[in-house]
Short mmCIF file of C-alpha atoms in Angstrom, two decimals:
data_model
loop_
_atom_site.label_atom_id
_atom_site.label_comp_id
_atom_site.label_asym_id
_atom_site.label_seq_id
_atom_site.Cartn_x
_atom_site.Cartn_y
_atom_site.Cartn_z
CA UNK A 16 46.55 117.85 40.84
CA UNK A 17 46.17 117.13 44.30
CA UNK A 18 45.54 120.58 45.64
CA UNK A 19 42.51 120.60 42.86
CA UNK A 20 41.62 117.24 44.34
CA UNK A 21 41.44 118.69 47.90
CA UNK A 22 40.21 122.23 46.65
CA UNK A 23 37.11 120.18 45.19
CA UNK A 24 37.00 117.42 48.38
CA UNK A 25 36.43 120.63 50.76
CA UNK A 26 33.57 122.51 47.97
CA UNK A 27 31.69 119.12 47.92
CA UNK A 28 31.96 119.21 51.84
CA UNK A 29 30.76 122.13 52.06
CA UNK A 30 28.35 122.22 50.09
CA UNK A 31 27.15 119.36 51.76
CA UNK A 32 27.02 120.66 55.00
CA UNK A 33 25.05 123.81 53.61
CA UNK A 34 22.28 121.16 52.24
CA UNK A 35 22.51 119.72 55.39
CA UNK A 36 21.81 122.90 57.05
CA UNK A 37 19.10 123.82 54.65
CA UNK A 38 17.08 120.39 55.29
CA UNK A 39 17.53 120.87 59.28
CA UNK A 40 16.35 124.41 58.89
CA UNK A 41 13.32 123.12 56.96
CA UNK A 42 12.80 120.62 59.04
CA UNK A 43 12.76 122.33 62.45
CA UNK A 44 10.49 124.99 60.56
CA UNK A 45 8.22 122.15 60.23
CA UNK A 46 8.75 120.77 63.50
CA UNK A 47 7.63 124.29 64.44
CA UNK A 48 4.54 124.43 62.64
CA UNK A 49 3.17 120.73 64.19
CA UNK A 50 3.94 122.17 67.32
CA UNK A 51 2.43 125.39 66.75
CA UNK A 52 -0.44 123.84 64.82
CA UNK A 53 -1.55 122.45 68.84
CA UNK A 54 -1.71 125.43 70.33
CA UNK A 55 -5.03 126.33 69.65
CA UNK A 56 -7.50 125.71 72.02
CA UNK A 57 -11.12 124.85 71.22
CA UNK A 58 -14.55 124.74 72.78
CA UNK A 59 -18.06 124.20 70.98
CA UNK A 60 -21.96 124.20 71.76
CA UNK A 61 -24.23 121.53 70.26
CA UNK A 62 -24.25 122.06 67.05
CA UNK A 63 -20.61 122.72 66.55
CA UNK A 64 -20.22 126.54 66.85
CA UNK A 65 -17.83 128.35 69.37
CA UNK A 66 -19.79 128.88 72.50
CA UNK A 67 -20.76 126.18 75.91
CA UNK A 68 -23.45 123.65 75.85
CA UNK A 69 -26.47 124.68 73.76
CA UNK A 70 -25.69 128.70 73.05
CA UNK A 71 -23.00 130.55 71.13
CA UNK A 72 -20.23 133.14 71.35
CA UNK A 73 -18.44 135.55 69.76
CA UNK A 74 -14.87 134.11 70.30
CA UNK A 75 -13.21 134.41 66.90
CA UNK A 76 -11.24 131.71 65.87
CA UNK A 77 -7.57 132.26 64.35
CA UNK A 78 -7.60 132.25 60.69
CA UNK A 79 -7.51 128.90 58.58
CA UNK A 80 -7.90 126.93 61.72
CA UNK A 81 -10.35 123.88 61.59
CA UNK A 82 -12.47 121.57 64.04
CA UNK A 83 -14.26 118.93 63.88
CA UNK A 84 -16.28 116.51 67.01
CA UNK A 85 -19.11 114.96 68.05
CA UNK A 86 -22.04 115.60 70.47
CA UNK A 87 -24.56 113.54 72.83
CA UNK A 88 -27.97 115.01 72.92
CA UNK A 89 -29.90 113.48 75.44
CA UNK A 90 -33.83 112.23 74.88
CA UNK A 91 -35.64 114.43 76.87
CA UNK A 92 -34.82 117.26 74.99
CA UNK A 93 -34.40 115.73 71.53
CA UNK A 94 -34.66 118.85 68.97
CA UNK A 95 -36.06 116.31 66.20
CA UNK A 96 -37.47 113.61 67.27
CA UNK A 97 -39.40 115.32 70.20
CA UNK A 98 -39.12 112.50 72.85
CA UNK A 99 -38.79 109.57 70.70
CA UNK A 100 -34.77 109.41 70.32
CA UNK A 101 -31.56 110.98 71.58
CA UNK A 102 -29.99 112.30 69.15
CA UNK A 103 -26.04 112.47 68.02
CA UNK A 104 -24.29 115.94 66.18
CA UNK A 105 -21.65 115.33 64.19
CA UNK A 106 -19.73 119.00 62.67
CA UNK A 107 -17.06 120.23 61.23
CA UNK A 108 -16.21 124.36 61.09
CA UNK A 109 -13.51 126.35 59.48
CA UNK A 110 -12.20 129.71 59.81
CA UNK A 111 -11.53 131.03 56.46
CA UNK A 112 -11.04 134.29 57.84
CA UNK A 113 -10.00 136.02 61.30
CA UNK A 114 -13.99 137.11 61.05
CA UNK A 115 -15.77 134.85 59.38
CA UNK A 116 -16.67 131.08 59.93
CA UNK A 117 -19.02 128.60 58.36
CA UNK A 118 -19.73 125.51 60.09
CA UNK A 119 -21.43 122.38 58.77
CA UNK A 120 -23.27 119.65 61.15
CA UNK A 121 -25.28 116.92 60.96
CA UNK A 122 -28.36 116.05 63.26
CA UNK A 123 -29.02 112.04 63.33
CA UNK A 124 -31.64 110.07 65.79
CA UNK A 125 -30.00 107.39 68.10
CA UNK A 126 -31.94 104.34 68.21
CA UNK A 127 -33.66 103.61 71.03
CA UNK A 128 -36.90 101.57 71.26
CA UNK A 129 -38.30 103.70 69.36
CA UNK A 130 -37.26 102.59 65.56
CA UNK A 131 -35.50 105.32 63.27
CA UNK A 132 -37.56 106.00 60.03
CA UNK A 133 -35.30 108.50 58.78
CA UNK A 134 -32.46 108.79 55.93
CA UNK A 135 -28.74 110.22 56.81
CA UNK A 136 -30.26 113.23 59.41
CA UNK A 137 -30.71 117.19 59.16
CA UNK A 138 -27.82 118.40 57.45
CA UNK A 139 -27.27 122.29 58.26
CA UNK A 140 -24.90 124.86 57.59
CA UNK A 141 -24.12 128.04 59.38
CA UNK A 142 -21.91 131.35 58.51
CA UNK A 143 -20.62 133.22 61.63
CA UNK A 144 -19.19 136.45 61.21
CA UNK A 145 -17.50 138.68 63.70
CA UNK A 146 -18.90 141.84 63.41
CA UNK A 147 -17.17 143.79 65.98
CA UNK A 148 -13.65 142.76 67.46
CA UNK A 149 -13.55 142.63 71.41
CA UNK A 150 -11.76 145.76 72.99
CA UNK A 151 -10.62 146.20 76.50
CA UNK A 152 -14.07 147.96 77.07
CA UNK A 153 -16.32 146.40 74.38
CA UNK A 154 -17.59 142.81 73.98
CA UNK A 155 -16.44 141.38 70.68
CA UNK A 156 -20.19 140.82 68.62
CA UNK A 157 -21.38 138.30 66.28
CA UNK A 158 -24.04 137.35 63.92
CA UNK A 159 -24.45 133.91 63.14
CA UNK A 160 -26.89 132.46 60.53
CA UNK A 161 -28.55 129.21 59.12
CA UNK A 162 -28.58 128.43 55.55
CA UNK A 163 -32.19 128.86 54.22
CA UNK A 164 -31.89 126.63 51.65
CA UNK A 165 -32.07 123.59 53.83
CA UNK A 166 -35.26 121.32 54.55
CA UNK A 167 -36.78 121.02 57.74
CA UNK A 168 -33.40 121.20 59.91
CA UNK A 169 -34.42 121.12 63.62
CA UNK A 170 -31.02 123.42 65.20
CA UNK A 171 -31.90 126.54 62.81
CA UNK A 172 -29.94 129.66 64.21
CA UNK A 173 -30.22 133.06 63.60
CA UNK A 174 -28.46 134.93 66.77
CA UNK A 175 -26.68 137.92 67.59
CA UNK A 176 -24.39 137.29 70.23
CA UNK A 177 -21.97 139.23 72.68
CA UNK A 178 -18.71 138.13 74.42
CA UNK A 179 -16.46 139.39 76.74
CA UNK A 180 -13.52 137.86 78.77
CA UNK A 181 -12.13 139.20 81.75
CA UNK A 182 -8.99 137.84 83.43
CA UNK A 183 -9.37 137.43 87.19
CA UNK A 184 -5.50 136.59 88.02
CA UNK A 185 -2.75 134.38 86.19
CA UNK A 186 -4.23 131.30 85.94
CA UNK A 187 -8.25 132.13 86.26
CA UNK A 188 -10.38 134.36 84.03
CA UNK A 189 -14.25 134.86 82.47
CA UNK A 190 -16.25 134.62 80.22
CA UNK A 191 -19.21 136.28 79.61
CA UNK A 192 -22.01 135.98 77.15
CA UNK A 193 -25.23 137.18 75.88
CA UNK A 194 -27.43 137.16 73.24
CA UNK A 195 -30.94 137.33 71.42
CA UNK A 196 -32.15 134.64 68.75
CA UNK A 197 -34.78 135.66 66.48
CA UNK A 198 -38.57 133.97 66.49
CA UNK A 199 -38.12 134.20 62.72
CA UNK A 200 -36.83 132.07 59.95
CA UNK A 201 -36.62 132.29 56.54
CA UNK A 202 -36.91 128.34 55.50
CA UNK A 203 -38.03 125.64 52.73
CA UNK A 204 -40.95 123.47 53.32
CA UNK A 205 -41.54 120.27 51.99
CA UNK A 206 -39.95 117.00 52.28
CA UNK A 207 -37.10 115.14 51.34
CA UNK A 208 -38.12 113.00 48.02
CA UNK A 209 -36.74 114.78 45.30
CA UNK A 210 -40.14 116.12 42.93
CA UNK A 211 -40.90 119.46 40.68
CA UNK A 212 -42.12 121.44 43.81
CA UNK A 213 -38.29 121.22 45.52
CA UNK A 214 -36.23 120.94 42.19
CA UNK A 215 -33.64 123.67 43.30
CA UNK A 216 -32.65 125.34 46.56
CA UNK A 217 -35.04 128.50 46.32
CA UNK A 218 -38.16 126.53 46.16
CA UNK A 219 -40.53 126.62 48.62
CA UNK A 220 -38.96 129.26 51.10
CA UNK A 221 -40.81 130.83 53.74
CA UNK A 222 -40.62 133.50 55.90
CA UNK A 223 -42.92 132.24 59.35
CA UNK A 224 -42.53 132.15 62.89
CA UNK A 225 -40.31 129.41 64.43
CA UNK A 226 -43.03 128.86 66.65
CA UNK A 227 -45.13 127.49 63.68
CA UNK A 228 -42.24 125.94 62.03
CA UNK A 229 -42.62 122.21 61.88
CA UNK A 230 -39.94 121.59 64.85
CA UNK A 231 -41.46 123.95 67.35
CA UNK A 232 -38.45 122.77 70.05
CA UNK A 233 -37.64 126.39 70.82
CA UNK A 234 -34.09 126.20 70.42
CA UNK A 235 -32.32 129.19 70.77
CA UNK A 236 -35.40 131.72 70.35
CA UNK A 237 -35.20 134.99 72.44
CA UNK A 238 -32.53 135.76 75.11
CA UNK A 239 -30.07 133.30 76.14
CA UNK A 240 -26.82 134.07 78.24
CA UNK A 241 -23.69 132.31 79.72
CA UNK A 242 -20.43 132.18 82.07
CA UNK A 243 -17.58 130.20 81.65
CA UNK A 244 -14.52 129.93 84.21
CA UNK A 245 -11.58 128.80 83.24
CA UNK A 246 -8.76 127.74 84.61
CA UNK A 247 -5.27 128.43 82.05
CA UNK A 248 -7.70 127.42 79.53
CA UNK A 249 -7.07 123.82 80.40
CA UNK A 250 -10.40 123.39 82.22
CA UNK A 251 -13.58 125.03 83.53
CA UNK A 252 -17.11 125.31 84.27
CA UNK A 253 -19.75 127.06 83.04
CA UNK A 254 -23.48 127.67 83.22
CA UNK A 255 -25.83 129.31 80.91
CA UNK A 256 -29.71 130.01 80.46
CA UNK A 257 -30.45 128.50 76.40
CA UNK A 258 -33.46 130.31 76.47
CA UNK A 259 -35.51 127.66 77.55
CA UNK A 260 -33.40 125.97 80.54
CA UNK A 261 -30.86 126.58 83.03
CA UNK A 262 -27.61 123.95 82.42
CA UNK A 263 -24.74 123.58 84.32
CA UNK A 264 -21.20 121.76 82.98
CA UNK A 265 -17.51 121.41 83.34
CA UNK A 266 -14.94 120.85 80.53
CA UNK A 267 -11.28 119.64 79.80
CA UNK A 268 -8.95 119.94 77.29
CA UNK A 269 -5.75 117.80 76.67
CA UNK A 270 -2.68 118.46 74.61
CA UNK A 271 -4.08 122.32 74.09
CA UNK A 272 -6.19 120.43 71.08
CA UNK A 273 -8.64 117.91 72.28
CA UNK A 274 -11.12 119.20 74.11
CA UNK A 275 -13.88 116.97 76.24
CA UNK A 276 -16.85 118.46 77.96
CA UNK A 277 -20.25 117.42 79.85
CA UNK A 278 -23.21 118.79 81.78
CA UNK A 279 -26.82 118.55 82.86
CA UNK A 280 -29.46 120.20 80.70
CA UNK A 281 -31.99 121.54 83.15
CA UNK A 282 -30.67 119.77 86.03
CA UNK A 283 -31.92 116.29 85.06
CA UNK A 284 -30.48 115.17 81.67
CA UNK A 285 -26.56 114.55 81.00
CA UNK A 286 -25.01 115.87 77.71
CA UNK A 287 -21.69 115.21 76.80
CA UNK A 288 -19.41 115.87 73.75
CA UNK A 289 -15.90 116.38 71.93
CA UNK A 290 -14.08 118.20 69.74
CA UNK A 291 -10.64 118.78 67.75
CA UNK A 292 -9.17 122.18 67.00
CA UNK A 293 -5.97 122.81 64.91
CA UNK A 294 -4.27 125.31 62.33
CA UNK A 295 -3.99 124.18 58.59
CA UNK A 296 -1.62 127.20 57.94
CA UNK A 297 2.41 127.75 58.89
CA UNK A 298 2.03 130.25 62.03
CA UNK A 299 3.93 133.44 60.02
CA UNK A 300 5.39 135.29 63.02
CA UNK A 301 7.14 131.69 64.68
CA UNK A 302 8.65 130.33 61.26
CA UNK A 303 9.81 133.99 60.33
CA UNK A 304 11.73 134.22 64.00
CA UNK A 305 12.81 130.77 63.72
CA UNK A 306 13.91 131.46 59.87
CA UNK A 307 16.01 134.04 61.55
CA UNK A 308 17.65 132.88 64.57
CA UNK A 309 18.77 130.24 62.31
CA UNK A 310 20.59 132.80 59.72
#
C-alpha cells in the first residue's frame, strides 16, 4: 500500500509539473506575441494612409496589422472649410492582407471664430492595394482609391504611387517616392439630409473633373513626390512636393509603436499628428521557434 501511495504521490507530481510546463510554455508564447505585436513600426500622411505629410506610399503593411491616430490640419490650407477652420483627421486602417488595405477617416472642422455649421464631418474610406512588390531593382507600386459612394468628402484620392528604399549604411537609409493623382473622380452629389434623390449609395454619381468638384482644394491632383531619411527607423526627416506645395518635417517614434510627427506645409503653416501601429495576429515564425526550443 505504500509503494501505490508513493507510485501515485510521484504521477500527481508529475503530472503537475507537466501542466506547469504547459501553462509557462503558453504563457511565454504569449509573452512573445505582446512583444512581437510592438515591433511594427508605423508612419501615416493626413488622411491616415502609409506615406509622409500630405502624399502616399507604397510601403505594404504586414498582414492583419492595424493603426489608428489623429492629425492637425492647419487653417490656411483647410481642405473643407477653405479658410474658415482648421481642421482635425481622425483614421483608422487595417491590413487584411500583405497587399491590400482599406483605411477609414474622418474629416471634422475645429472651431475657431468662425462657428461650425456642420454634423459629425466627411467620413471617407479608401482601399490600397499593392500592385507590385518592391525588388532590389524595382519600386514596390500601388493604387489607392476613394469610395465613390460617399458625399461631398473633401480628401478624395485616386493615386498611383511608387516607392523605393535604399539603405545608405547600418543605421541610415531612404526613401523615395513618386506618384500621379488623377483630375478625375467618380462621386455623389447632393447633400446630407436623407430624401428620394440619395436613398441608396449609387444615386447621384458622377464622373467630373475634381477641378469642378464642389471642394476644388487640389489635393493630391497630378504629380506629387517625396524623401524620407531615417535614422534605424526610430526617427527622420522628410520633404515632399503634394502637388501643390513644398513641406518639410521630422518624425519620431517610441516603443517601435507610437509614432509622432510634425512639419511646415509650404514653409509657413505647422502640421502635426500621431499614430499607433500593432499586429492583431500571433507572429507564426517566433511562436513556432519558441514552440520548439521549448520541446
Amino acid at each position: 500500500m505504500k509503494i501505490k501511495k508513493a507510485l501515485s504521490f510521484i504521477s500527481f507530481k508529475w503530472r503537475f509539473k507537466g501542466s506547469s510546463f504547459l501553462i509557462f510554455r503558453s504563457t511565454a508564447a504569449t509573452c512573445l506575441f505582446v512583444f512581437a505585436s510592438q515591433s511594427v513600426w508605423a508612419q501615416v500622411n493626413l488622411s491616415g494612409k502609409s506615406g509622409l505629410m500630405y502624399i502616399p506610399n507604397a510601403t505594404a503593411y504586414e498582414d492583419a496589422s492595424l493603426s489608428f491616430g489623429y492629425n492637425y490640419n492647419p487653417l490656411k490650407y483647410s481642405l473643407r472649410s477653405k479658410q474658415r477652420n482648421a481642421e482635425r483627421v481622425l483614421f483608422a486602417n487595417l491590413t487584411l492582407l500583405p497587399r491590400l488595405t482599406i483605411t477609414l477617416s474622418l474629416l471634422q472642422p475645429v472651431t475657431t471664430d468662425t462657428k461650425i455649421r456642420e454634423g459629425l464631418g466627411d467620413r471617407q474610406l479608401d482601399i490600397s492595394y499593392l500592385l507590385v512588390k518592391e525588388k532590389p531593382r524595382f519600386p514596390s507600386v500601388a493604387v489607392i482609391i476613394s469610395s465613390p459612394f460617399m458625399i461631398e468628402t473633401a480628401m478624395l484620392t485616386n493615386v498611383l504611387v511608387a516607392t523605393k528604399h535604399f539603405n545608405l549604411n547600418k543605421d541610415l537609409n531612404l526613401e523615395t517616392t513618386a506618384g500621379y493623382g488623377s483630375p478625375y473622380i467618380l462621386s455623389r452629389e447632393g447633400d446630407f439630409k436623407l430624401n428620394l434623390a440619395n436613398s441608396n449609395i449609387f444615386s447621384n454619381l458622377k464622373f467630373q473633373k475634381k477641378s469642378d468638384f464642389i471642394f476644388n482644394n487640389g489635393y493630391l491632383v497630378g504629380p506629387f513626390a517625396g524623401v524620407k531619411l531615417g535614422y534605424r527607423n526610430k526617427a527622420g526627416l522628410m520633404t515632399e512636393w503634394d502637388s501643390q506645395h513644398l513641406n518639410v518635417g521630422a518624425y519620431l517614434t517610441l516603443w517601435k509603436t507610437w509614432t509622432v510627427q510634425g512639419g511646415l506645409l509650404n514653409g509657413d503653416r505647422f502640421i502635426f499628428g500621431s499614430s499607433i501601429h500593432f499586429q492583431l495576429l500571433k507572429p507564426k515564425k517566433s511562436i513556432a521557434k519558441l514552440d520548439e526550443t521549448l520541446n
